[in-house]
């Protein structure tokens, strides 16, 4: 039975990864910051004996060690995984990330006069999306080394691709985009370090995916999404409809990329199609 750790598993793509893997012959450890607040995940674990909920927060590295959190058991995350698997891990899917918020439409020059906000945003995005990713990988390396698969997948984004950003004319979400470019380099550095040990380190963009709830979105948000999609359409394939994909379809494609990846692919940054066609 293949074992997976999936971070940020309480919603969006992370939850869909768990749902998809739960019906396979897989052992799935769902990493969350608040297990009590994820009704869908708790129900999934209740009806699937191969799904385990593990508490962890990339912004707080000490959460990989024992700590109480609501009704969650105070067991170190890595130790909890090792106890179930016998001390190994096959695949680590690092889906956890800070995503663009209220300032997502701003370009870097829009921060002139509010430099403290720019510094704060860059620090927050890099703390979670870059440093947090490295700390998570380091925490699970000893388990991955003992597994036969040795795959580490970081969910990145096409807005971290320099050429795509320039060609599409997309100046917004700068701190998020920069953090995704940086985590792609983190992925490459791990690949270089472990190239002789059979590891596969892969950064994968899941595409333009609808992870938001229409009930909780404003007309302004919808307008912004449509405008960004049209901007992206400039540099994507001619048949792209400028519409977001579903989490189900995106996860299906990403898992296929993961399954097919070999040590020869280690260090690459690819799309959900396994190449650099981003949308």
Short mmCIF file of C-alpha atoms in Angstrom, two decimals:
data_model
loop_
_atom_site.label_atom_id
_atom_site.label_comp_id
_atom_site.label_asym_id
_atom_site.label_seq_id
_atom_site.Cartn_x
_atom_site.Cartn_y
_atom_site.Cartn_z
CA UNK A 1 0.00 0.00 0.00
CA UNK A 2 1.50 3.34 -1.08
CA UNK A 3 1.66 5.95 1.69
CA UNK A 4 1.04 9.67 1.10
CA UNK A 5 1.27 12.79 3.25
CA UNK A 6 -0.87 15.66 1.91
CA UNK A 7 -0.56 19.10 3.52
CA UNK A 8 -3.31 21.73 3.74
CA UNK A 9 -5.76 18.87 3.39
CA UNK A 10 -8.84 20.46 4.94
CA UNK A 11 -10.10 22.19 1.78
CA UNK A 12 -9.52 22.93 -1.88
CA UNK A 13 -6.94 20.90 -3.75
CA UNK A 14 -5.59 19.29 -0.58
CA UNK A 15 -8.99 17.89 0.35
CA UNK A 16 -9.48 16.68 -3.22
CA UNK A 17 -6.12 14.89 -3.12
CA UNK A 18 -7.28 13.06 0.01
CA UNK A 19 -10.67 12.23 -1.52
CA UNK A 20 -9.10 10.84 -4.68
CA UNK A 21 -6.40 8.85 -2.88
CA UNK A 22 -8.85 7.53 -0.28
CA UNK A 23 -10.60 5.33 -2.83
CA UNK A 24 -7.28 3.94 -4.09
CA UNK A 25 -5.18 1.31 -2.43
CA UNK A 26 -3.33 4.03 -0.53
CA UNK A 27 -2.57 5.12 3.02
CA UNK A 28 -3.28 8.88 3.26
CA UNK A 29 -2.11 11.20 6.03
CA UNK A 30 -4.02 14.48 5.84
CA UNK A 31 -2.02 17.36 7.34
CA UNK A 32 -4.19 20.18 8.75
CA UNK A 33 -3.86 23.16 11.07
CA UNK A 34 -7.34 22.70 12.54
CA UNK A 35 -8.79 19.20 12.40
CA UNK A 36 -11.88 20.21 14.36
CA UNK A 37 -12.79 22.84 11.76
CA UNK A 38 -12.82 20.53 8.75
CA UNK A 39 -16.12 18.67 8.72
CA UNK A 40 -15.59 17.20 5.24
CA UNK A 41 -12.17 15.81 6.13
CA UNK A 42 -13.33 14.36 9.44
CA UNK A 43 -16.21 12.60 7.71
CA UNK A 44 -13.83 11.28 5.08
CA UNK A 45 -11.54 9.86 7.76
CA UNK A 46 -14.50 8.40 9.64
CA UNK A 47 -15.62 6.33 6.64
CA UNK A 48 -12.18 5.48 5.25
CA UNK A 49 -9.89 3.50 7.53
CA UNK A 50 -6.91 4.36 5.30
CA UNK A 51 -7.23 8.14 5.94
CA UNK A 52 -5.46 9.60 8.98
CA UNK A 53 -5.65 13.22 10.14
CA UNK A 54 -2.38 14.73 11.34
CA UNK A 55 -1.97 18.18 12.89
CA UNK A 56 0.74 20.43 11.44
CA UNK A 57 1.29 24.10 10.59
CA UNK A 58 4.13 25.18 8.28
CA UNK A 59 4.14 28.61 9.92
CA UNK A 60 4.92 26.91 13.25
CA UNK A 61 7.66 24.31 12.76
CA UNK A 62 7.30 23.14 16.36
CA UNK A 63 3.92 21.63 15.43
CA UNK A 64 5.84 18.72 13.95
CA UNK A 65 6.40 17.90 17.62
CA UNK A 66 3.80 17.04 20.29
CA UNK A 67 1.25 19.74 20.99
CA UNK A 68 -2.42 19.86 21.94
CA UNK A 69 -4.85 21.33 19.42
CA UNK A 70 -8.55 21.10 20.29
CA UNK A 71 -9.57 17.46 20.43
CA UNK A 72 -6.56 16.46 18.34
CA UNK A 73 -4.13 13.97 19.86
CA UNK A 74 -0.85 15.45 21.06
CA UNK A 75 1.40 13.14 19.04
CA UNK A 76 4.38 14.36 16.97
CA UNK A 77 3.30 14.37 13.32
CA UNK A 78 6.30 12.53 11.89
CA UNK A 79 6.16 9.95 14.66
CA UNK A 80 2.46 9.41 14.07
CA UNK A 81 3.04 8.70 10.37
CA UNK A 82 5.98 6.41 11.17
CA UNK A 83 3.93 4.47 13.70
CA UNK A 84 1.33 3.57 11.08
CA UNK A 85 3.68 2.94 8.15
CA UNK A 86 6.39 1.14 10.05
CA UNK A 87 8.85 4.00 9.71
CA UNK A 88 8.67 4.93 6.02
CA UNK A 89 6.84 7.22 3.62
CA UNK A 90 6.40 6.93 -0.15
CA UNK A 91 5.06 10.30 -1.34
CA UNK A 92 5.02 13.75 0.28
CA UNK A 93 2.64 16.19 -1.42
CA UNK A 94 3.35 19.67 -0.12
CA UNK A 95 0.13 21.49 -1.00
CA UNK A 96 0.26 23.95 1.90
CA UNK A 97 0.76 27.56 0.89
CA UNK A 98 -0.25 31.10 1.69
CA UNK A 99 -2.40 32.30 -1.18
CA UNK A 100 -3.07 35.86 -2.46
CA UNK A 101 -5.52 37.87 -0.38
CA UNK A 102 -6.92 41.39 -0.37
CA UNK A 103 -3.92 42.92 -2.18
CA UNK A 104 -3.77 40.26 -4.89
CA UNK A 105 -4.56 42.79 -7.63
CA UNK A 106 -1.68 45.12 -6.78
CA UNK A 107 1.58 45.47 -8.70
CA UNK A 108 4.85 46.25 -6.93
CA UNK A 109 4.71 49.97 -7.73
CA UNK A 110 1.31 50.17 -6.01
CA UNK A 111 3.15 49.78 -2.70
CA UNK A 112 5.00 53.08 -3.09
CA UNK A 113 4.29 54.94 0.13
CA UNK A 114 3.40 51.76 2.02
CA UNK A 115 6.74 49.99 2.05
CA UNK A 116 6.02 48.36 5.41
CA UNK A 117 3.08 46.51 3.84
CA UNK A 118 5.30 45.24 1.02
CA UNK A 119 7.92 43.98 3.47
CA UNK A 120 5.27 42.30 5.62
CA UNK A 121 3.65 40.54 2.67
CA UNK A 122 6.94 39.23 1.26
CA UNK A 123 7.96 37.96 4.70
CA UNK A 124 4.63 36.17 5.19
CA UNK A 125 4.62 34.50 1.76
CA UNK A 126 8.24 33.39 1.98
CA UNK A 127 7.84 32.13 5.55
CA UNK A 128 5.07 29.71 4.54
CA UNK A 129 5.67 28.97 0.87
CA UNK A 130 9.45 28.69 0.86
CA UNK A 131 10.89 28.22 4.35
CA UNK A 132 7.88 26.18 5.47
CA UNK A 133 8.26 23.87 2.47
CA UNK A 134 11.94 23.23 3.25
CA UNK A 135 11.23 22.56 6.93
CA UNK A 136 8.46 20.11 6.03
CA UNK A 137 10.65 18.22 3.57
CA UNK A 138 13.48 18.03 6.10
CA UNK A 139 11.10 16.67 8.72
CA UNK A 140 10.04 13.75 6.51
CA UNK A 141 13.35 12.97 4.79
CA UNK A 142 14.24 10.14 7.15
CA UNK A 143 10.91 8.40 6.44
CA UNK A 144 11.15 9.01 2.69
CA UNK A 145 14.65 7.53 2.56
CA UNK A 146 13.27 4.25 3.92
CA UNK A 147 10.42 4.09 1.38
CA UNK A 148 10.76 2.52 -2.07
CA UNK A 149 9.17 5.46 -3.93
CA UNK A 150 10.96 8.52 -2.48
CA UNK A 151 8.78 11.17 -4.18
CA UNK A 152 8.47 14.75 -2.92
CA UNK A 153 5.98 16.93 -4.78
CA UNK A 154 5.58 20.65 -4.15
CA UNK A 155 2.43 22.22 -5.54
CA UNK A 156 3.70 25.38 -7.21
CA UNK A 157 2.07 27.77 -9.70
CA UNK A 158 2.55 28.89 -13.28
CA UNK A 159 2.70 32.48 -12.01
CA UNK A 160 6.10 31.48 -10.64
CA UNK A 161 7.35 30.99 -14.20
CA UNK A 162 9.29 34.11 -15.23
CA UNK A 163 8.67 33.80 -18.96
CA UNK A 164 4.94 33.28 -18.48
CA UNK A 165 4.61 36.35 -16.26
CA UNK A 166 6.45 38.60 -18.70
CA UNK A 167 4.60 37.35 -21.76
CA UNK A 168 1.16 37.49 -20.13
CA UNK A 169 1.71 40.97 -18.68
CA UNK A 170 0.66 39.87 -15.19
CA UNK A 171 2.13 42.29 -12.61
CA UNK A 172 -0.13 41.40 -9.65
CA UNK A 173 0.30 39.00 -6.71
CA UNK A 174 4.02 39.76 -6.73
CA UNK A 175 4.88 38.36 -3.30
CA UNK A 176 3.00 35.12 -4.02
CA UNK A 177 4.56 34.75 -7.47
CA UNK A 178 8.05 35.41 -6.12
CA UNK A 179 7.56 32.81 -3.40
CA UNK A 180 6.53 30.24 -5.99
CA UNK A 181 9.61 30.98 -8.10
CA UNK A 182 11.71 30.59 -4.96
CA UNK A 183 10.15 27.26 -3.96
CA UNK A 184 10.86 25.97 -7.47
CA UNK A 185 14.53 26.63 -6.71
CA UNK A 186 14.17 24.87 -3.35
CA UNK A 187 12.84 21.89 -5.28
CA UNK A 188 15.84 22.02 -7.63
CA UNK A 189 18.30 22.26 -4.75
CA UNK A 190 16.88 19.13 -3.10
CA UNK A 191 17.04 17.33 -6.44
CA UNK A 192 20.71 18.26 -6.79
CA UNK A 193 21.50 17.15 -3.25
CA UNK A 194 19.74 13.78 -3.48
CA UNK A 195 20.31 12.95 -7.15
CA UNK A 196 22.29 9.79 -6.30
CA UNK A 197 19.74 8.41 -3.81
CA UNK A 198 16.80 7.66 -6.12
CA UNK A 199 14.64 10.56 -4.98
CA UNK A 200 12.18 12.40 -7.21
CA UNK A 201 11.70 16.08 -6.30
CA UNK A 202 9.05 17.67 -8.47
CA UNK A 203 7.37 21.11 -8.51
CA UNK A 204 3.95 20.91 -10.17
CA UNK A 205 1.55 23.66 -11.17
CA UNK A 206 -2.06 22.38 -10.89
CA UNK A 207 -3.28 24.93 -13.43
CA UNK A 208 -5.96 27.58 -13.08
CA UNK A 209 -8.28 25.82 -10.62
CA UNK A 210 -11.59 26.87 -9.09
CA UNK A 211 -11.05 26.40 -5.38
CA UNK A 212 -13.40 29.16 -4.25
CA UNK A 213 -17.07 28.98 -3.31
CA UNK A 214 -19.39 31.08 -5.50
CA UNK A 215 -21.63 31.75 -2.49
CA UNK A 216 -18.82 33.62 -0.74
CA UNK A 217 -17.46 35.60 -3.67
CA UNK A 218 -18.30 39.14 -4.70
CA UNK A 219 -19.03 40.42 -8.22
CA UNK A 220 -15.71 42.28 -8.02
CA UNK A 221 -13.86 39.03 -7.38
CA UNK A 222 -15.57 37.32 -10.30
CA UNK A 223 -14.70 40.27 -12.55
CA UNK A 224 -11.08 40.12 -11.40
CA UNK A 225 -10.86 36.36 -12.09
CA UNK A 226 -12.29 36.85 -15.60
CA UNK A 227 -9.83 39.65 -16.34
CA UNK A 228 -6.87 37.59 -15.14
CA UNK A 229 -8.02 34.61 -17.21
CA UNK A 230 -8.11 36.75 -20.34
CA UNK A 231 -4.62 38.01 -19.52
CA UNK A 232 -3.38 34.42 -19.24
CA UNK A 233 -5.09 33.46 -22.47
CA UNK A 234 -2.62 35.62 -24.39
CA UNK A 235 0.17 33.13 -23.88
CA UNK A 236 -1.59 29.79 -23.56
CA UNK A 237 -2.83 27.31 -26.11
CA UNK A 238 -5.41 28.64 -28.64
CA UNK A 239 -8.16 26.25 -27.54
CA UNK A 240 -8.07 27.26 -23.86
CA UNK A 241 -11.51 28.64 -22.90
CA UNK A 242 -10.19 30.95 -20.15
CA UNK A 243 -12.22 29.08 -17.56
CA UNK A 244 -10.92 27.53 -14.33
CA UNK A 245 -10.58 23.77 -14.08
CA UNK A 246 -12.30 21.75 -11.35
CA UNK A 247 -10.27 20.42 -8.39
CA UNK A 248 -11.28 16.89 -9.40
CA UNK A 249 -9.81 17.20 -12.89
CA UNK A 250 -6.69 19.02 -11.73
CA UNK A 251 -5.91 16.44 -9.04
CA UNK A 252 -6.48 13.59 -11.48
CA UNK A 253 -3.92 15.10 -13.86
CA UNK A 254 -1.38 15.94 -11.14
CA UNK A 255 -1.54 12.43 -9.65
CA UNK A 256 -0.90 11.00 -13.11
CA UNK A 257 2.21 13.21 -13.39
CA UNK A 258 3.37 12.02 -9.96
CA UNK A 259 2.82 8.36 -10.82
CA UNK A 260 4.81 8.64 -14.06
CA UNK A 261 7.69 10.70 -12.64
CA UNK A 262 11.08 8.98 -12.41
CA UNK A 263 14.44 10.06 -10.92
CA UNK A 264 15.30 11.44 -14.36
CA UNK A 265 12.56 14.06 -13.81
CA UNK A 266 13.85 15.16 -10.41
CA UNK A 267 14.22 18.93 -10.09
CA UNK A 268 11.74 19.78 -12.82
CA UNK A 269 8.95 22.37 -12.64
CA UNK A 270 6.05 21.10 -14.74
CA UNK A 271 2.36 21.65 -15.32
CA UNK A 272 -0.54 19.31 -14.58
CA UNK A 273 0.14 17.90 -18.05
CA UNK A 274 3.71 16.97 -17.19
CA UNK A 275 5.22 19.65 -19.45
CA UNK A 276 5.29 23.45 -19.46
CA UNK A 277 1.93 24.03 -21.10
CA UNK A 278 0.51 25.77 -18.06
CA UNK A 279 -3.19 26.03 -18.98
#
